[in-house]
C-alpha positions as a LaTeX table, in Angstrom:
\begin{tabular}{lrrr}
\hline
Residue & $x$ (\AA) & $y$ (\AA) & $z$ (\AA) \\
\hline
Met1 & 6.66 & 10.44 & 35.41 \\
Pro2 & 7.24 & 8.42 & 32.27 \\
Asp3 & 9.13 & 5.06 & 32.18 \\
Cys4 & 12.36 & 5.91 & 30.97 \\
Gln5 & 13.76 & 2.49 & 30.59 \\
Met6 & 14.87 & 1.28 & 27.21 \\
Ser7 & 12.51 & $-0.90$ & 25.45 \\
Asp8 & 13.38 & $-3.89$ & 23.43 \\
Asp9 & 12.63 & $-1.72$ & 20.23 \\
Asp10 & 15.18 & 0.94 & 21.47 \\
Asp11 & 18.05 & $-1.95$ & 21.54 \\
Pro12 & 18.82 & $-2.81$ & 17.94 \\
Ala13 & 20.38 & $-6.26$ & 18.72 \\
Ala14 & 17.25 & $-7.16$ & 20.89 \\
Ala15 & 15.04 & $-5.91$ & 18.17 \\
Glu16 & 16.65 & $-8.16$ & 15.61 \\
Arg17 & 16.08 & $-11.08$ & 17.68 \\
Leu18 & 12.40 & $-10.34$ & 18.42 \\
Asp19 & 12.02 & $-9.94$ & 14.39 \\
Ala20 & 13.65 & $-13.04$ & 13.73 \\
Ala21 & 11.26 & $-14.52$ & 16.04 \\
Asp22 & 7.77 & $-13.14$ & 15.18 \\
Pro23 & 8.54 & $-11.04$ & 11.60 \\
Leu24 & 5.11 & $-9.33$ & 11.78 \\
Arg25 & 4.93 & $-8.25$ & 15.50 \\
His26 & 5.09 & $-4.87$ & 14.57 \\
Leu27 & 1.80 & $-5.16$ & 12.53 \\
Arg28 & 0.05 & $-7.19$ & 15.26 \\
Arg29 & 0.16 & $-4.13$ & 17.64 \\
Val30 & $-3.24$ & $-2.94$ & 17.73 \\
Pro31 & $-3.47$ & 0.24 & 15.46 \\
Ala32 & $-4.81$ & 3.69 & 16.91 \\
Glu33 & $-8.29$ & 4.67 & 16.41 \\
His34 & $-8.63$ & 5.71 & 12.60 \\
Pro35 & $-11.33$ & 7.70 & 11.18 \\
Leu36 & $-12.17$ & 5.16 & 8.17 \\
Ile37 & $-11.13$ & 1.70 & 8.78 \\
Pro38 & $-13.39$ & $-0.14$ & 11.04 \\
Pro39 & $-11.91$ & $-2.39$ & 13.98 \\
Gln40 & $-10.41$ & $-5.61$ & 12.86 \\
Pro41 & $-9.35$ & $-7.72$ & 15.64 \\
Leu42 & $-6.34$ & $-9.93$ & 15.00 \\
Ser43 & $-8.26$ & $-13.17$ & 15.39 \\
Leu44 & $-10.61$ & $-11.91$ & 12.52 \\
Arg45 & $-11.96$ & $-14.65$ & 10.04 \\
Asp46 & $-13.93$ & $-14.17$ & 6.88 \\
His47 & $-15.43$ & $-10.60$ & 7.79 \\
Leu48 & $-16.95$ & $-8.08$ & 5.40 \\
Ile49 & $-16.14$ & $-4.31$ & 5.78 \\
Ser50 & $-17.15$ & $-1.37$ & 3.10 \\
Leu51 & $-14.99$ & 1.74 & 2.83 \\
Ser52 & $-15.75$ & 4.65 & 0.81 \\
Phe53 & $-13.56$ & 7.28 & $-0.78$ \\
Pro54 & $-14.92$ & 10.68 & $-1.99$ \\
Ala55 & $-13.40$ & 10.99 & $-5.73$ \\
Ala56 & $-13.83$ & 14.19 & $-8.15$ \\
Asn57 & $-16.39$ & 13.76 & $-11.07$ \\
Gln58 & $-14.20$ & 14.31 & $-13.86$ \\
Asn59 & $-16.84$ & 13.66 & $-16.52$ \\
Leu60 & $-16.60$ & 17.01 & $-18.75$ \\
Asn61 & $-20.10$ & 15.63 & $-20.37$ \\
Asp62 & $-21.90$ & 15.78 & $-17.02$ \\
Asn63 & $-23.83$ & 19.01 & $-16.49$ \\
Asp64 & $-22.67$ & 18.55 & $-12.84$ \\
Ser65 & $-19.20$ & 18.32 & $-13.48$ \\
Asp66 & $-18.01$ & 19.91 & $-10.19$ \\
Ser67 & $-19.64$ & 17.45 & $-7.96$ \\
Asp68 & $-17.89$ & 14.80 & $-6.21$ \\
Met69 & $-18.83$ & 11.12 & $-6.07$ \\
Thr70 & $-17.79$ & 8.04 & $-3.75$ \\
Val71 & $-15.99$ & 5.22 & $-4.55$ \\
Arg72 & $-17.35$ & 2.35 & $-2.52$ \\
Ile73 & $-15.28$ & $-0.76$ & $-1.80$ \\
His74 & $-16.44$ & $-3.92$ & $-0.17$ \\
Leu75 & $-13.55$ & $-6.01$ & 1.57 \\
Arg76 & $-13.63$ & $-9.31$ & 2.77 \\
Val77 & $-10.78$ & $-9.04$ & 5.38 \\
Asp78 & $-9.31$ & $-12.38$ & 7.10 \\
Ala79 & $-6.52$ & $-12.46$ & 9.52 \\
Ser80 & $-5.95$ & $-16.37$ & 9.00 \\
Pro81 & $-3.48$ & $-16.01$ & 6.14 \\
Gly82 & $-1.32$ & $-13.35$ & 8.18 \\
Cys83 & $-1.45$ & $-9.83$ & 8.49 \\
Gly84 & $-1.84$ & $-8.89$ & 5.04 \\
Gly85 & $-5.57$ & $-10.18$ & 5.10 \\
Leu86 & $-6.47$ & $-7.16$ & 6.99 \\
Ala87 & $-6.89$ & $-3.40$ & 5.80 \\
Trp88 & $-4.22$ & $-1.04$ & 7.53 \\
Pro89 & $-3.99$ & 2.79 & 7.63 \\
Ala90 & $-1.43$ & 3.22 & 5.05 \\
Gly91 & $-3.54$ & 1.54 & 2.48 \\
Glu92 & $-6.44$ & 3.85 & 3.34 \\
Val93 & $-4.15$ & 6.87 & 2.68 \\
Leu94 & $-2.91$ & 5.61 & $-0.54$ \\
Ala95 & $-6.42$ & 4.80 & $-1.78$ \\
Arg96 & $-8.06$ & 7.70 & $-0.61$ \\
Tyr97 & $-5.01$ & 9.94 & $-2.48$ \\
Ile98 & $-5.81$ & 8.23 & $-5.63$ \\
Ala99 & $-9.45$ & 8.72 & $-5.21$ \\
Arg100 & $-8.85$ & 12.44 & $-4.86$ \\
Arg101 & $-7.65$ & 12.79 & $-8.55$ \\
Gly102 & $-10.91$ & 11.74 & $-9.39$ \\
Val103 & $-13.10$ & 9.54 & $-11.59$ \\
Asn104 & $-11.31$ & 8.34 & $-15.07$ \\
Ala105 & $-8.22$ & 9.79 & $-13.89$ \\
Leu106 & $-6.17$ & 6.54 & $-14.49$ \\
Ala107 & $-8.21$ & 5.73 & $-17.73$ \\
His108 & $-5.76$ & 4.20 & $-20.20$ \\
Lys109 & $-3.28$ & 3.60 & $-17.61$ \\
Ser110 & $-1.85$ & 0.12 & $-16.42$ \\
Val111 & $-1.23$ & $-0.07$ & $-12.61$ \\
Ile112 & 0.53 & $-2.50$ & $-10.36$ \\
Glu113 & 0.19 & $-2.89$ & $-6.74$ \\
Leu114 & 2.82 & $-4.67$ & $-4.47$ \\
Gly115 & 2.08 & $-6.04$ & $-1.51$ \\
Ser116 & $-1.59$ & $-5.92$ & $-1.94$ \\
Gly117 & $-2.82$ & $-7.91$ & 0.81 \\
Thr118 & $-6.77$ & $-7.62$ & 0.63 \\
Gly119 & $-6.18$ & $-5.70$ & $-2.82$ \\
Leu120 & $-7.94$ & $-2.28$ & $-1.42$ \\
Val121 & $-5.33$ & 0.31 & $-3.07$ \\
Gly122 & $-5.80$ & $-1.65$ & $-6.42$ \\
Leu123 & $-9.42$ & $-2.36$ & $-6.32$ \\
Val124 & $-9.86$ & 1.65 & $-5.86$ \\
Ala125 & $-7.84$ & 2.35 & $-9.10$ \\
Gly126 & $-9.69$ & $-0.06$ & $-10.61$ \\
Ala127 & $-13.03$ & 1.73 & $-9.81$ \\
Leu128 & $-11.36$ & 5.02 & $-10.82$ \\
Gly129 & $-11.24$ & 3.63 & $-14.55$ \\
Ala130 & $-7.73$ & 2.25 & $-14.96$ \\
Arg131 & $-7.37$ & 0.17 & $-17.97$ \\
Arg132 & $-5.57$ & $-2.68$ & $-16.41$ \\
Val133 & $-4.58$ & $-3.37$ & $-12.68$ \\
Cys134 & $-2.46$ & $-6.10$ & $-11.37$ \\
Ile135 & $-2.98$ & $-6.70$ & $-7.46$ \\
Thr136 & 0.25 & $-8.76$ & $-6.43$ \\
Asp137 & 1.05 & $-10.64$ & $-3.14$ \\
Gln138 & 2.32 & $-13.85$ & $-2.10$ \\
Ala139 & 0.35 & $-17.41$ & $-2.90$ \\
Pro140 & $-1.36$ & $-17.21$ & 0.81 \\
Leu141 & $-3.05$ & $-14.08$ & $-0.04$ \\
Leu142 & $-4.29$ & $-14.73$ & $-3.72$ \\
Asp143 & $-7.55$ & $-15.99$ & $-2.49$ \\
Ile144 & $-8.54$ & $-13.02$ & $-0.51$ \\
Met145 & $-7.87$ & $-10.83$ & $-3.33$ \\
Gln146 & $-9.53$ & $-12.70$ & $-5.88$ \\
Ala147 & $-12.83$ & $-12.85$ & $-3.63$ \\
Asn148 & $-12.44$ & $-9.10$ & $-3.15$ \\
Val149 & $-12.01$ & $-8.66$ & $-7.04$ \\
His150 & $-15.36$ & $-10.57$ & $-7.70$ \\
Leu151 & $-17.04$ & $-9.11$ & $-4.61$ \\
Asn152 & $-16.54$ & $-5.51$ & $-6.18$ \\
Lys153 & $-17.24$ & $-6.83$ & $-9.69$ \\
Leu154 & $-13.88$ & $-5.75$ & $-11.20$ \\
Ala155 & $-12.73$ & $-8.92$ & $-12.72$ \\
Glu156 & $-12.66$ & $-7.06$ & $-16.24$ \\
Arg157 & $-10.07$ & $-4.41$ & $-15.03$ \\
Val158 & $-8.23$ & $-6.02$ & $-12.29$ \\
Asp159 & $-5.98$ & $-9.18$ & $-12.47$ \\
Val160 & $-4.58$ & $-11.23$ & $-9.49$ \\
Leu161 & $-0.86$ & $-12.33$ & $-9.52$ \\
Glu162 & 1.70 & $-13.71$ & $-7.37$ \\
Tyr163 & 4.44 & $-11.97$ & $-7.21$ \\
Asn164 & 7.68 & $-12.61$ & $-4.74$ \\
Trp165 & 9.85 & $-9.59$ & $-4.10$ \\
Gly166 & 13.20 & $-10.36$ & $-5.35$ \\
Ala167 & 11.93 & $-13.05$ & $-7.86$ \\
Ser168 & 11.46 & $-12.53$ & $-11.73$ \\
Lys169 & 8.28 & $-10.51$ & $-13.01$ \\
Pro170 & 5.56 & $-12.96$ & $-12.93$ \\
Glu171 & 3.87 & $-13.84$ & $-16.44$ \\
Gly172 & 0.84 & $-12.02$ & $-17.22$ \\
Leu173 & 2.43 & $-8.59$ & $-15.56$ \\
Pro174 & 1.94 & $-6.17$ & $-18.29$ \\
Ala175 & 4.68 & $-5.01$ & $-20.59$ \\
His176 & 4.36 & $-1.29$ & $-20.08$ \\
Val177 & 3.55 & 0.25 & $-16.53$ \\
Asp178 & 2.43 & 3.65 & $-15.89$ \\
Leu179 & 1.59 & 3.46 & $-11.95$ \\
Val180 & 3.41 & 1.31 & $-9.19$ \\
Leu181 & 1.27 & 1.36 & $-6.04$ \\
Ala182 & 2.80 & 0.17 & $-2.54$ \\
Ala183 & 1.41 & 0.59 & 0.83 \\
Asp184 & 2.72 & $-0.89$ & 4.30 \\
Cys185 & 5.11 & $-2.98$ & 2.83 \\
Val186 & 8.01 & $-2.13$ & 5.14 \\
Tyr187 & 7.66 & $-4.42$ & 7.62 \\
Phe188 & 10.13 & $-7.36$ & 7.78 \\
Glu189 & 13.64 & $-6.48$ & 7.19 \\
Pro190 & 14.96 & $-9.30$ & 5.42 \\
Ala191 & 12.68 & $-8.41$ & 2.88 \\
Phe192 & 13.90 & $-4.92$ & 2.40 \\
Pro193 & 16.60 & $-5.55$ & $-0.38$ \\
Leu194 & 14.05 & $-7.96$ & $-2.13$ \\
Leu195 & 11.44 & $-5.03$ & $-2.06$ \\
Val196 & 14.17 & $-2.58$ & $-3.56$ \\
Ala197 & 15.10 & $-5.21$ & $-6.07$ \\
Thr198 & 11.59 & $-5.64$ & $-7.45$ \\
Leu199 & 10.97 & $-1.79$ & $-7.48$ \\
Cys200 & 14.24 & $-1.56$ & $-9.51$ \\
Asp201 & 12.98 & $-4.43$ & $-11.78$ \\
Leu202 & 9.74 & $-2.47$ & $-12.53$ \\
Val203 & 11.76 & 0.71 & $-13.61$ \\
Ala204 & 14.32 & $-1.03$ & $-15.38$ \\
Asn205 & 12.87 & $-0.43$ & $-18.81$ \\
Asp206 & 10.29 & 1.93 & $-17.80$ \\
Asp207 & 9.43 & 5.12 & $-16.09$ \\
Pro208 & 5.92 & 4.76 & $-14.03$ \\
Glu209 & 5.02 & 6.97 & $-11.29$ \\
Ile210 & 5.67 & 5.34 & $-8.14$ \\
Leu211 & 3.51 & 6.16 & $-4.94$ \\
Phe212 & 4.94 & 4.65 & $-1.91$ \\
Cys213 & 3.02 & 4.74 & 1.63 \\
Tyr214 & 4.40 & 3.25 & 4.78 \\
Lys215 & 3.76 & 3.52 & 8.58 \\
Lys216 & 6.88 & 4.14 & 10.65 \\
Arg217 & 6.84 & 1.51 & 13.35 \\
Arg218 & 10.26 & 1.04 & 14.42 \\
Lys219 & 13.87 & 2.58 & 14.14 \\
Ala220 & 15.15 & $-0.36$ & 11.90 \\
Asp221 & 12.90 & 1.01 & 9.15 \\
Lys222 & 15.50 & 3.44 & 8.13 \\
Arg223 & 17.62 & 0.81 & 6.77 \\
Phe224 & 15.14 & $-0.05$ & 4.22 \\
Phe225 & 15.52 & 3.61 & 3.15 \\
Ile226 & 19.30 & 3.45 & 3.23 \\
Leu227 & 18.72 & 0.57 & 0.46 \\
Leu228 & 16.36 & 2.43 & $-1.36$ \\
Lys229 & 18.45 & 5.55 & $-1.79$ \\
Lys230 & 20.97 & 3.79 & $-3.62$ \\
His231 & 18.53 & 3.59 & $-6.80$ \\
Phe232 & 15.70 & 6.02 & $-6.10$ \\
Asp233 & 15.13 & 9.66 & $-4.96$ \\
Trp234 & 11.84 & 10.46 & $-3.05$ \\
Lys235 & 9.93 & 13.32 & $-1.87$ \\
Gln236 & 6.65 & 13.86 & 0.01 \\
Val237 & 3.47 & 14.17 & $-1.81$ \\
Asp238 & 2.85 & 17.81 & $-1.33$ \\
Asp239 & $-0.67$ & 18.05 & $-2.62$ \\
Asp240 & $-2.77$ & 15.68 & $-0.17$ \\
Pro241 & $-4.83$ & 17.76 & 2.30 \\
Asp242 & $-5.04$ & 15.07 & 4.71 \\
Phe243 & $-1.42$ & 15.37 & 5.23 \\
Ala244 & $-1.30$ & 16.83 & 8.62 \\
Thr245 & $-3.73$ & 14.02 & 9.79 \\
Tyr246 & $-1.74$ & 10.91 & 8.43 \\
Ser247 & 1.71 & 12.51 & 9.74 \\
Arg248 & 0.56 & 12.59 & 13.13 \\
Glu249 & 0.09 & 8.81 & 12.91 \\
Ala250 & 3.66 & 8.49 & 11.56 \\
Ile251 & 2.57 & 7.62 & 8.07 \\
Ser252 & 4.18 & 9.07 & 4.92 \\
Leu253 & 3.14 & 9.19 & 1.49 \\
Leu254 & 6.08 & 9.51 & $-1.08$ \\
Trp255 & 6.95 & 9.92 & $-4.56$ \\
Leu256 & 9.82 & 7.48 & $-5.64$ \\
Thr257 & 11.80 & 8.31 & $-8.98$ \\
Lys258 & 14.64 & 5.95 & $-10.25$ \\
Lys259 & 18.04 & 7.75 & $-10.08$ \\
Arg260 & 19.47 & 8.82 & $-13.49$ \\
\hline
\end{tabular}
């Protein structure tokens, strides 16, 4: 018979105490086996992995325009600056989704990724032909993001910027943004209002598409969506053939739209 005793995560007060002591404890749990991301021990230091994403070939001048190609991204992963230095399933789901839109689908578009970590999703956007991509995170992760930009030879398209949620937009961020990407950014409750504030800043004078992918890890995550609901509507992305697979892992991929 299963153990029916309440865990600390089922007790909101106990969960808050644990979160205060170790904000990233939910990310440190060993993830379930994933079909794409190689295993990455949480003690990993300066390791290289390679990920592949199928992308439709949209080059109309190509005689084989119906064929697919593969976007390959090489990543330096390193847990020493924190869990953001590893690749996580929600990032893979979002990267795979934008790759399916096809090569050059992001041509002439300006893209910002929030909470980039290794930079995986933004690097895929750059490889797909985005005009300019800004991958952003806190200072401890800038070196690993910069290393991954150069590792994938995307320095002409992808910039690395420090962007602390809740703070003013950093210098260098494009004035106009077409697409905002965010994956696995819901994990630390004190940062929930800061992330919502940053999303609001990005749509204050603009109307970008926002793709938001997250993995539900605890009941407290709903507090983020209570805050988000004051400013944004959202719906499940409904054209992803992988939906049934990643939804079983409690991963959701959402379109966010600012409330009018």
